[in-house]
PDB file of C-alpha atoms and ligand atoms in Angstrom:
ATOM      1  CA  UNK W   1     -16.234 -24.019 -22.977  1.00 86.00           C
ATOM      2  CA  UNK W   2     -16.137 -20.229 -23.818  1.00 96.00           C
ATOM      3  CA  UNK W   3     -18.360 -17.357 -21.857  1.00 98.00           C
ATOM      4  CA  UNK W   4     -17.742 -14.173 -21.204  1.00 98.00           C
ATOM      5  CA  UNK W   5     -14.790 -12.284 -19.152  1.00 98.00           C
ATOM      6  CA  UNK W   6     -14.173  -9.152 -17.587  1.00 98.00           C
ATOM      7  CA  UNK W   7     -10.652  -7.779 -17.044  1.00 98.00           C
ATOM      8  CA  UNK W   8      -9.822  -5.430 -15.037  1.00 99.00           C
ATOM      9  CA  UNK W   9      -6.498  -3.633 -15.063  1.00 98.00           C
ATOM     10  CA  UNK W  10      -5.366  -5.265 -18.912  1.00 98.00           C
ATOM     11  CA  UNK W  11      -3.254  -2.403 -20.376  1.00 98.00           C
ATOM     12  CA  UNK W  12      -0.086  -4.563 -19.398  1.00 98.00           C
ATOM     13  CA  UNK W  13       1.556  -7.444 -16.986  1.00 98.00           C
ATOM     14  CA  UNK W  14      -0.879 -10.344 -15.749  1.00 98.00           C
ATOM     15  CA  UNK W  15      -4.180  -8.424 -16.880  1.00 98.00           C
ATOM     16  CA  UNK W  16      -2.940  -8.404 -20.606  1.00 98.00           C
ATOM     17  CA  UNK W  17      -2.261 -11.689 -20.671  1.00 98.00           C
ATOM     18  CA  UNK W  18      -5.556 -13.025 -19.316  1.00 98.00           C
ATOM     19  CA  UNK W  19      -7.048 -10.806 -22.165  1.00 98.00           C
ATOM     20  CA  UNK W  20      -4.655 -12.497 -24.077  1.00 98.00           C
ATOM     21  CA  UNK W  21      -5.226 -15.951 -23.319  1.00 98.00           C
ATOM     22  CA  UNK W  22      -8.843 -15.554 -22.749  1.00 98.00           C
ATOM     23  CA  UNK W  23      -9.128 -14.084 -26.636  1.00 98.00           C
ATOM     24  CA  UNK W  24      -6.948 -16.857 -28.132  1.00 98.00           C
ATOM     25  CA  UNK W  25      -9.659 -19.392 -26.290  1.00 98.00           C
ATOM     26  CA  UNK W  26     -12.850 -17.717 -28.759  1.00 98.00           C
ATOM     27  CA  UNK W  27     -14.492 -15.903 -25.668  1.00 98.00           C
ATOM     28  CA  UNK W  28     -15.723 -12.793 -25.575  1.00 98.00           C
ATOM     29  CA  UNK W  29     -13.268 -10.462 -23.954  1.00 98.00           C
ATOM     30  CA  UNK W  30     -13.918  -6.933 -21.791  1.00 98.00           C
ATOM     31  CA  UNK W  31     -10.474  -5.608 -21.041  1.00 98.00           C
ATOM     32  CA  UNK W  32     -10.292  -1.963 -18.830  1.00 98.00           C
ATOM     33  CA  UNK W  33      -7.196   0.420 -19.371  1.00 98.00           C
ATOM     34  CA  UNK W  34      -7.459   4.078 -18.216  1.00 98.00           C
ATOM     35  CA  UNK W  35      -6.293   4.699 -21.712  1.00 98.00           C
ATOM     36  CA  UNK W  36      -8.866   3.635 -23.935  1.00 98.00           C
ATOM     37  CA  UNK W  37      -8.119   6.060 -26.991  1.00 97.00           C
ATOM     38  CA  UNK W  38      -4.743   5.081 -26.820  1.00 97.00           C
ATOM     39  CA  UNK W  39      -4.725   0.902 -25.804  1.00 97.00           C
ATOM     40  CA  UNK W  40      -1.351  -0.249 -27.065  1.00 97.00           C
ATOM     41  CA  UNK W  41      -0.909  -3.626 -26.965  1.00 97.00           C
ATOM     42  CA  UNK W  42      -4.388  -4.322 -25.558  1.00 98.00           C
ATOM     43  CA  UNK W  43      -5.684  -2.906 -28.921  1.00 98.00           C
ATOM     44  CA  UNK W  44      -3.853  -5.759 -30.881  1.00 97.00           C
ATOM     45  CA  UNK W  45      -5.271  -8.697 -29.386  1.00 98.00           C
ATOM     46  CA  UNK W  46      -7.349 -10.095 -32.073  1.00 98.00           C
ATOM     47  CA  UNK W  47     -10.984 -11.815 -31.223  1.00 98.00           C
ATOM     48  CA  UNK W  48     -13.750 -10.780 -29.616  1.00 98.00           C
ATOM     49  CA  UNK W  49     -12.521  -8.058 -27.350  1.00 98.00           C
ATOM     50  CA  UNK W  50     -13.900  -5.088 -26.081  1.00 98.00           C
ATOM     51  CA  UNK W  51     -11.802  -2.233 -24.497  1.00 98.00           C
ATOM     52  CA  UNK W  52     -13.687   0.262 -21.904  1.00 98.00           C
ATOM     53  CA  UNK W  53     -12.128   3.062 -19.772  1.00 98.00           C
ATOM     54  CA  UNK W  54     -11.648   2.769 -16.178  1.00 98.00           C
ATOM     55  CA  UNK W  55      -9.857   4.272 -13.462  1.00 98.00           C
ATOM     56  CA  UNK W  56     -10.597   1.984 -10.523  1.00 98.00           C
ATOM     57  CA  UNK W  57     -11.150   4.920  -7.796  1.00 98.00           C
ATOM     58  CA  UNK W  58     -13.779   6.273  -9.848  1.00 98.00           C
ATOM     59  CA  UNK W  59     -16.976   5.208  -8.832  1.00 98.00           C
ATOM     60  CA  UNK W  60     -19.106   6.901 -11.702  1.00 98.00           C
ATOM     61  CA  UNK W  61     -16.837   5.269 -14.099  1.00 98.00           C
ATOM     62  CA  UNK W  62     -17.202   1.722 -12.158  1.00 98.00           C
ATOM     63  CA  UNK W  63     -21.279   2.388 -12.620  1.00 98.00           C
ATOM     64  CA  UNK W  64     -20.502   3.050 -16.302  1.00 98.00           C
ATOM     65  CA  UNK W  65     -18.730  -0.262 -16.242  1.00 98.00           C
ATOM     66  CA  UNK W  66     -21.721  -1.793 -14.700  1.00 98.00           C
ATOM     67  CA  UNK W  67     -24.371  -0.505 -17.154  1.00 98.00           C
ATOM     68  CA  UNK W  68     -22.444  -2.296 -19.945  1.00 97.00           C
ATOM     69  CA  UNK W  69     -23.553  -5.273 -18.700  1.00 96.00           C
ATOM     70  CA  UNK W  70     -27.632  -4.146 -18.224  1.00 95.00           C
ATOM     71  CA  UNK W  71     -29.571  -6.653 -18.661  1.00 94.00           C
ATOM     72  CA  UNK W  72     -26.712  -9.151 -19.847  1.00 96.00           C
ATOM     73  CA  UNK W  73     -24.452 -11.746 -18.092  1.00 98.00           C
ATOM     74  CA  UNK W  74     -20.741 -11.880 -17.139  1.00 98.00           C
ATOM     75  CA  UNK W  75     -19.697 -15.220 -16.534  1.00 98.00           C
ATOM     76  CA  UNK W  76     -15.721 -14.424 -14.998  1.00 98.00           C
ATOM     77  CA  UNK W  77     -14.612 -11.235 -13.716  1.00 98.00           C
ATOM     78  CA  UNK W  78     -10.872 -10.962 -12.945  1.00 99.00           C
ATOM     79  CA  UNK W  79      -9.465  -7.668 -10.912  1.00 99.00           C
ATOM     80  CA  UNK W  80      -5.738  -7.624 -11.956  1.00 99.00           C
ATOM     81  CA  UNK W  81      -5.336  -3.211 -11.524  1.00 99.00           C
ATOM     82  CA  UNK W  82      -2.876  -2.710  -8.295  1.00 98.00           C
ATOM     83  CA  UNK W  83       0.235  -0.258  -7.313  1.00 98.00           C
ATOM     84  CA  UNK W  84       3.066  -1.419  -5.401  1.00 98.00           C
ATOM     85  CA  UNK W  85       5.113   2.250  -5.579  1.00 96.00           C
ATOM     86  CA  UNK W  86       4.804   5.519  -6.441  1.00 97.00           C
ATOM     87  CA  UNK W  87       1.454   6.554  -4.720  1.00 98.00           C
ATOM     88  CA  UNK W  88       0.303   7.650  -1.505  1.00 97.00           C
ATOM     89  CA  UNK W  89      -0.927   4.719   1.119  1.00 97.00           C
ATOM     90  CA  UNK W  90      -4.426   6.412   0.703  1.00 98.00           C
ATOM     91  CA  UNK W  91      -4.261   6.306  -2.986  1.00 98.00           C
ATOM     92  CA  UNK W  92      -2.562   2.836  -2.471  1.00 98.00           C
ATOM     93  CA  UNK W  93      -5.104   1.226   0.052  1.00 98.00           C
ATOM     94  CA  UNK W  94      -8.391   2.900  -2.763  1.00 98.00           C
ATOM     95  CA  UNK W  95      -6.622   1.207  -5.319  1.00 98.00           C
ATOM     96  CA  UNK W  96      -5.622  -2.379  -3.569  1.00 98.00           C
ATOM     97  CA  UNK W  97      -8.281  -2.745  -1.420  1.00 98.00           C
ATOM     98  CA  UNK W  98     -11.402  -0.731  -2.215  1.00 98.00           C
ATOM     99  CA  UNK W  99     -11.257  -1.047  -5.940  1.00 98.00           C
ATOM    100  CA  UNK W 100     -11.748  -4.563  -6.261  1.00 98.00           C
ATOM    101  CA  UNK W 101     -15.238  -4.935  -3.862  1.00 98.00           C
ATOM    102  CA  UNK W 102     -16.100  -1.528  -5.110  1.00 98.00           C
ATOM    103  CA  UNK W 103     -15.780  -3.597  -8.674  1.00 98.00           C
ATOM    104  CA  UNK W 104     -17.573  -6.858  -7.616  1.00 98.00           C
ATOM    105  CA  UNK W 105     -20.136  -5.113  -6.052  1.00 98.00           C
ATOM    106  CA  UNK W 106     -21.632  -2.665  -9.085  1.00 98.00           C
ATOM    107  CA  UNK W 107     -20.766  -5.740 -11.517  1.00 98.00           C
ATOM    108  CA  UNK W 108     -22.319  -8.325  -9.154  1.00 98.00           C
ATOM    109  CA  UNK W 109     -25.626  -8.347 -10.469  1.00 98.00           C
ATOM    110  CA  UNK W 110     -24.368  -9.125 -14.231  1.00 98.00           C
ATOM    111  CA  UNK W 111     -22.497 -12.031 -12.468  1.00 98.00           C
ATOM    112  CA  UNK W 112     -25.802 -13.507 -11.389  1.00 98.00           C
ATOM    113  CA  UNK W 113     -26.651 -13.024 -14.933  1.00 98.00           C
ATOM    114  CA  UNK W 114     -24.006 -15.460 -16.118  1.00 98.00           C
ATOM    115  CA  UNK W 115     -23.392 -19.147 -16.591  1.00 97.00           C
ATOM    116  CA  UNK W 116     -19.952 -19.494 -14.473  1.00 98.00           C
ATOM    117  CA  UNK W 117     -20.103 -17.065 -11.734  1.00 98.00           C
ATOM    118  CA  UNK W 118     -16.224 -16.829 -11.033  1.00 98.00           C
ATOM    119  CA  UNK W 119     -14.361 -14.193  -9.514  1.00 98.00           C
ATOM    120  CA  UNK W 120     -10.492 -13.790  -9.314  1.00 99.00           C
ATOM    121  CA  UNK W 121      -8.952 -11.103  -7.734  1.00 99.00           C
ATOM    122  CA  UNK W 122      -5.323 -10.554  -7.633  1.00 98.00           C
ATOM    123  CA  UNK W 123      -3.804 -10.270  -4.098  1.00 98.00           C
ATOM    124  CA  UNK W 124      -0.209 -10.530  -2.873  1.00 98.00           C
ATOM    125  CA  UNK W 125       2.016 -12.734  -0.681  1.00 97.00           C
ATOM    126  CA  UNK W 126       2.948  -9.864   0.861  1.00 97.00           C
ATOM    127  CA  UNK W 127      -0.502  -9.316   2.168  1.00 97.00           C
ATOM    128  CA  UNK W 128      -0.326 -12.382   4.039  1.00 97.00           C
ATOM    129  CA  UNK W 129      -0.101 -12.922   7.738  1.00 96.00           C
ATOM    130  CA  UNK W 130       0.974 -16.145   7.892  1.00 85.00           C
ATOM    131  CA  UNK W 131       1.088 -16.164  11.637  1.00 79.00           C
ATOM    132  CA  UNK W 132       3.159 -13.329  12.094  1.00 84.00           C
ATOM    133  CA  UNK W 133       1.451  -9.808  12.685  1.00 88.00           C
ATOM    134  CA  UNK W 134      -0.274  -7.708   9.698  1.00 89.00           C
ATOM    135  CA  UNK W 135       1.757  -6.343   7.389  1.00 89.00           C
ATOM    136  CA  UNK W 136       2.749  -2.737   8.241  1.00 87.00           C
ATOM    137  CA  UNK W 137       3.780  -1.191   4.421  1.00 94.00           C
ATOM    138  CA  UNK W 138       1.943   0.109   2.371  1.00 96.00           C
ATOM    139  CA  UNK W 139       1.312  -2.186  -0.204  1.00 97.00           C
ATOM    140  CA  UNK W 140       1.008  -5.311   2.456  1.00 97.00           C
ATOM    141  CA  UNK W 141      -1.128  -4.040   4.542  1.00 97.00           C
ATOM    142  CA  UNK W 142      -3.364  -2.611   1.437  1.00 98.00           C
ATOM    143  CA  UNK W 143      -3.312  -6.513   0.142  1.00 98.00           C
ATOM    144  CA  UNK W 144      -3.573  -7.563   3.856  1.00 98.00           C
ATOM    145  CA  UNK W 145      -7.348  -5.365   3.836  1.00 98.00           C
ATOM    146  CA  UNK W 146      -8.210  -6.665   0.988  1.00 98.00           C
ATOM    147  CA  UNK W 147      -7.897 -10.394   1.994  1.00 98.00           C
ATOM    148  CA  UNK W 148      -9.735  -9.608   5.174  1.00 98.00           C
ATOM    149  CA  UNK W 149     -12.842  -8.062   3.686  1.00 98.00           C
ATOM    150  CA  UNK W 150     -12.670 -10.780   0.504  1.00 98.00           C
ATOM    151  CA  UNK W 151     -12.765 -13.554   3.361  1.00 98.00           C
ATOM    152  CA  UNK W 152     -15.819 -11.423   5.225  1.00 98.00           C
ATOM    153  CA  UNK W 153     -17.360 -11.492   1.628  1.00 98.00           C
ATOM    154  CA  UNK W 154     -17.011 -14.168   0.135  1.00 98.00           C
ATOM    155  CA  UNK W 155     -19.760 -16.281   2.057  1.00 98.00           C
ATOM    156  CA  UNK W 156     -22.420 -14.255   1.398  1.00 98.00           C
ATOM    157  CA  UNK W 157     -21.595 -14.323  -2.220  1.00 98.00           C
ATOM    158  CA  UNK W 158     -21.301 -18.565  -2.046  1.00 97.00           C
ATOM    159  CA  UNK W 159     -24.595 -18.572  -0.975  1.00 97.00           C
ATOM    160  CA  UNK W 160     -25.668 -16.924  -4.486  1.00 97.00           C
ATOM    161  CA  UNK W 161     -23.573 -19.415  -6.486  1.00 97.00           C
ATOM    162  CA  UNK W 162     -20.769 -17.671  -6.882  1.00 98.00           C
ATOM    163  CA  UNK W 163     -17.022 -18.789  -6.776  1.00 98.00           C
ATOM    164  CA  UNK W 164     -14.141 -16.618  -6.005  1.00 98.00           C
ATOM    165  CA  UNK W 165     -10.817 -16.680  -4.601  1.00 98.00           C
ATOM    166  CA  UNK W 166      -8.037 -14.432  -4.059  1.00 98.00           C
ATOM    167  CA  UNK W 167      -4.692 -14.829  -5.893  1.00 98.00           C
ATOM    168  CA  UNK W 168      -0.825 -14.357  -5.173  1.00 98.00           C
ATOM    169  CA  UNK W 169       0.232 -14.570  -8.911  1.00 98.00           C
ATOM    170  CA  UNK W 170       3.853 -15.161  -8.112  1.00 98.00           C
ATOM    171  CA  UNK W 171       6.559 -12.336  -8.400  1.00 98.00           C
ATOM    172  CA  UNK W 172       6.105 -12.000 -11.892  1.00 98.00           C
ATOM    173  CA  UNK W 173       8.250  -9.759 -14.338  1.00 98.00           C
ATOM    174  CA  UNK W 174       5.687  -7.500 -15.338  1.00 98.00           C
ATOM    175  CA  UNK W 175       6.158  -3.598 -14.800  1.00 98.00           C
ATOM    176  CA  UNK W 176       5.732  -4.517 -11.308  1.00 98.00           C
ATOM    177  CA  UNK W 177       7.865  -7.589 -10.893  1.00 98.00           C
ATOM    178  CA  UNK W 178      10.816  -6.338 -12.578  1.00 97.00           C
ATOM    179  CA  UNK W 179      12.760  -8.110 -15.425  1.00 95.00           C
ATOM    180  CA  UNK W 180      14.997 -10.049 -12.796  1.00 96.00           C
ATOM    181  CA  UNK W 181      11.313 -11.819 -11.487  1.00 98.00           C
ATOM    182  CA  UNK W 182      11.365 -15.592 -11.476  1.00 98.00           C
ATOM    183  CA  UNK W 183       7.891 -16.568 -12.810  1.00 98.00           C
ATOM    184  CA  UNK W 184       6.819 -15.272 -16.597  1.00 98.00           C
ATOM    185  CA  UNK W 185       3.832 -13.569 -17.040  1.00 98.00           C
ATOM    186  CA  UNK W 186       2.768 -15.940 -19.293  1.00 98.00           C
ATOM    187  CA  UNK W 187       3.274 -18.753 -16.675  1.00 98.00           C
ATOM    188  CA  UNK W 188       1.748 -17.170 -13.801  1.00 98.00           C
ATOM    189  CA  UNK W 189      -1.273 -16.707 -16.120  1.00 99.00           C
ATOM    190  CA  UNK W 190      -1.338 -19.911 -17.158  1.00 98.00           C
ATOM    191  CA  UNK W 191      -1.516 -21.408 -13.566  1.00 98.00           C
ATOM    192  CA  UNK W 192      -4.190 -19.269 -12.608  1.00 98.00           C
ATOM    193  CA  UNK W 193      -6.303 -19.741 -15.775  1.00 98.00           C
ATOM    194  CA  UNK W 194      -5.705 -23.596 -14.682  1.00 98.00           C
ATOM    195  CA  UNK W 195      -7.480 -22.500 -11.244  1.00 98.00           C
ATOM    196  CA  UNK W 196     -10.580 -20.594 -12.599  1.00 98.00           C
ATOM    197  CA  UNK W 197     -11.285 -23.368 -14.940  1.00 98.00           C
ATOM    198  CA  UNK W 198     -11.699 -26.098 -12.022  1.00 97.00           C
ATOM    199  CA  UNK W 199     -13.412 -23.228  -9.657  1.00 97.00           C
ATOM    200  CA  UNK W 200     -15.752 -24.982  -7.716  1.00 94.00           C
ATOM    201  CA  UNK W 201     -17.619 -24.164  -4.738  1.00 93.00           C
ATOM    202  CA  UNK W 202     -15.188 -26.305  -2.721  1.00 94.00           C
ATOM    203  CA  UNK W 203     -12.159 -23.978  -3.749  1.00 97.00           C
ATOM    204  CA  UNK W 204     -14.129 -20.930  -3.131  1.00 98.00           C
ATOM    205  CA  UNK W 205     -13.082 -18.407  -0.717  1.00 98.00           C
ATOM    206  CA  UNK W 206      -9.426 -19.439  -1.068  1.00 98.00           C
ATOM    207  CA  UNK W 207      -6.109 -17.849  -1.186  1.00 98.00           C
ATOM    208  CA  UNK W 208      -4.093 -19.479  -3.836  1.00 98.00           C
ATOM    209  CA  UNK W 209      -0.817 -19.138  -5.496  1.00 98.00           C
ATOM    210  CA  UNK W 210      -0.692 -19.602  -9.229  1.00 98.00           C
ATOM    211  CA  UNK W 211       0.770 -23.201  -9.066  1.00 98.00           C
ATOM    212  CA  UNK W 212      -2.654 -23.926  -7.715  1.00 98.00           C
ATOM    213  CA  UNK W 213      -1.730 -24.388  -4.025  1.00 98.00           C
ATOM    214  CA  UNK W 214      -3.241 -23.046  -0.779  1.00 98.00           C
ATOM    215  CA  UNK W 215      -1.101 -19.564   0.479  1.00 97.00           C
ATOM    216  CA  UNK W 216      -1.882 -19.115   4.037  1.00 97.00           C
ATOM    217  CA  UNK W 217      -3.880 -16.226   5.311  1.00 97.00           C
TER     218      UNK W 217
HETATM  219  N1  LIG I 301       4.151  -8.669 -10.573  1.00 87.42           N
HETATM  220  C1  LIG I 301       4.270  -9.250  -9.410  1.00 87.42           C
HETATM  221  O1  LIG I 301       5.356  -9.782  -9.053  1.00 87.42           O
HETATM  222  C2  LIG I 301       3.106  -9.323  -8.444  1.00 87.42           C
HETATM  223  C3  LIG I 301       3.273 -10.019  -7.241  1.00 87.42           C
HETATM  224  C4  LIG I 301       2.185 -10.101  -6.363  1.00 87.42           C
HETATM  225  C5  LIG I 301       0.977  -9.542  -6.697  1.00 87.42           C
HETATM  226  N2  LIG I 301       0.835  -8.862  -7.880  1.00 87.42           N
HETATM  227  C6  LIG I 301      -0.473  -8.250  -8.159  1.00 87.42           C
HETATM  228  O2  LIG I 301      -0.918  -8.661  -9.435  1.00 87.42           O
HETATM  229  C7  LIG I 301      -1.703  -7.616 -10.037  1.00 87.42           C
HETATM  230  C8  LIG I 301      -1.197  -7.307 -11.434  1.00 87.42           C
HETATM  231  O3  LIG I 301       0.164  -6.922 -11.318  1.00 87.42           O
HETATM  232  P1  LIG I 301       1.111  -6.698 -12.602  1.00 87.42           P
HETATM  233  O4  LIG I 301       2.393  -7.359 -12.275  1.00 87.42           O
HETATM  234  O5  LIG I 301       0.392  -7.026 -13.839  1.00 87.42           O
HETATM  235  O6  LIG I 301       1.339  -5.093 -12.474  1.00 87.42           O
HETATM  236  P2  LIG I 301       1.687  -4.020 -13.585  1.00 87.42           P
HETATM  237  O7  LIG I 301       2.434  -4.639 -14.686  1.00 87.42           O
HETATM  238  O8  LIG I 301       2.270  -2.864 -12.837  1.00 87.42           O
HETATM  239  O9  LIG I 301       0.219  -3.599 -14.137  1.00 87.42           O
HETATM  240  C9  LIG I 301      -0.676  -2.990 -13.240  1.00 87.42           C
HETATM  241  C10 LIG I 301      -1.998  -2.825 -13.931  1.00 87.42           C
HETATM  242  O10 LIG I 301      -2.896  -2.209 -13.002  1.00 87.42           O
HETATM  243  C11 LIG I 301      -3.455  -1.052 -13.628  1.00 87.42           C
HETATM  244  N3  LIG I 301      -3.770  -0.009 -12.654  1.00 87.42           N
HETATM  245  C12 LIG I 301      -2.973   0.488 -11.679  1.00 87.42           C
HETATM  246  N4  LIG I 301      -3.610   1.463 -11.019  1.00 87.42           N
HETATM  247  C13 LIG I 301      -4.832   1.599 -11.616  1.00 87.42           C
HETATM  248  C14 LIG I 301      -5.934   2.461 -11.388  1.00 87.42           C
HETATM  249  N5  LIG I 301      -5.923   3.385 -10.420  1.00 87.42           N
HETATM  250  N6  LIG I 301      -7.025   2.319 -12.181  1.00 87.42           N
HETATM  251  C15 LIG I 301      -7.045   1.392 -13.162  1.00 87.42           C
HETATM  252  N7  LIG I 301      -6.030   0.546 -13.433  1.00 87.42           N
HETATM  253  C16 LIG I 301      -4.931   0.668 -12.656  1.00 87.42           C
HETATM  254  C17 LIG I 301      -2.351  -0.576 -14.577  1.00 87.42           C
HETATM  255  O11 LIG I 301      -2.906   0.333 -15.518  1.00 87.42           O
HETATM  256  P3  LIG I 301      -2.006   1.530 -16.155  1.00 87.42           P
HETATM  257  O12 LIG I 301      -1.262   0.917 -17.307  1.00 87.42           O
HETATM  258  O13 LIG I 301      -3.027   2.547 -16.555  1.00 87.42           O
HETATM  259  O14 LIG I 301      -1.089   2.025 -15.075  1.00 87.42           O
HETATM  260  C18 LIG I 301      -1.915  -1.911 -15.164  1.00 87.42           C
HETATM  261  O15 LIG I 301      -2.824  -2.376 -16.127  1.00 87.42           O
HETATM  262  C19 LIG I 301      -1.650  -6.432  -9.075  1.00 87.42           C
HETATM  263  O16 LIG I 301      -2.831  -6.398  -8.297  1.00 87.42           O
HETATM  264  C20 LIG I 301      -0.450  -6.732  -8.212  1.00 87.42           C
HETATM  265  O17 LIG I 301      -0.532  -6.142  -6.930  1.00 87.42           O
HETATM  266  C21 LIG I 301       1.858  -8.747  -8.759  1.00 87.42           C
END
């Protein structure tokens, strides 16, 4: 079955290959890049895909986004854009953790539009608890945020029919990962397109790991 998705964050690493993947399977494709006159590999991917600019801080450009989608459905919307280095823990905690509601919210009504209602939204590990106390760098305690206000979320959007769920995709060598990572991009993507496709309300509001298991909170 084929629909429509929206990636966010697909100029490289995991959010390439779900535009990848999604665009080998016939759908129809929306892939963001903050370089959208100059989309690199992104602009390769043959199929149905459409590229649009965004910068995820940027609300006008998120409303932009949004109008795209007037009148229309999304079925899945995947938020893959994150920063572990290199920028302040303001700039890291706008990008991690307000960027992807900020996202779900101005797409949200295009998602009640559509025939799946799935949302995915890359997290981390290291935003994880898991008993001990929050994370105190940057980029945990960015990821940690964003889990908590995903799990305050999240049941308000069940009771409009949507699914979502929060991802640890592995460390993955993307950019990010490094080279020396364990897991491929291709097969952390993989594993997590297995997820989406079974989405049902039962698995919504979880925190999974791209093998398709539970990660604790
Ligand atoms: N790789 C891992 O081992 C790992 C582990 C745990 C979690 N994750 C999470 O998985 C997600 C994807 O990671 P990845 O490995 O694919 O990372 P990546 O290779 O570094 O790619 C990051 C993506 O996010 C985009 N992005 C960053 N800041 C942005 C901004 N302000 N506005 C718009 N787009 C922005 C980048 O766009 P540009 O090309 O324009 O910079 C790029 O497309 C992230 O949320 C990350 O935290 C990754």
């Amino acid at each position: 079955m084929t629909g429509s998705v929206l990636i966010v964050g697909a100029s490289r690493g995991i959010g390439l290959r779900f535009a990848e993947t999604y665009a080998e399977d016939g759908w129809e494709v929306h892939a963001t890049t903050r370089t959208p006159h100059d989309p690199g590999v992104l602009g390769d991917i043959a199929g149905d895909v459409s590229i649009h600019g965004l910068e995820v801080r940027d609300l006008e450009q998120i409303g932009a986004l949004a109008d795209i989608f007037d009148g229309r459905g999304l079925d899945v919307l995947i938020h893959s854009a994150g920063v572990l280095r290199g920028v302040s823990r303001e700039e890291m905690r706008a990008i991690n953790a307000d960027a992807p509601l900020d996202v779900v919210d101005s797409l949200m009504p295009a998602m009640l539009r559509g025939q799946f209602r799935k949302i995915a939204i890359l997290t981390s590990k290291m935003g994880s608890r898991n008993g001990a106390r929050t994370p105190l760098a940057d980029y945990g305690a960015s990821k940690c945020l964003l889990n908590d206000r995903f799990r305050d979320l999240e049941p308000h959007w069940r009771t409009l029919g949507i699914r979502a769920v929060v991802f640890h995709p592995g460390w993955v060598s993307s950019d990010m990962g490094g080279a020396g990572a364990p897991v491929s991009v291709n097969e952390s993507v993989s594993g997590m397109r297995r997820v989406i496709d079974d989405l049902g309300p039962r698995s919504s509001g979880k925190f999974f790991t791209w093998k398709g298991t539970e990660h604790p909170w």
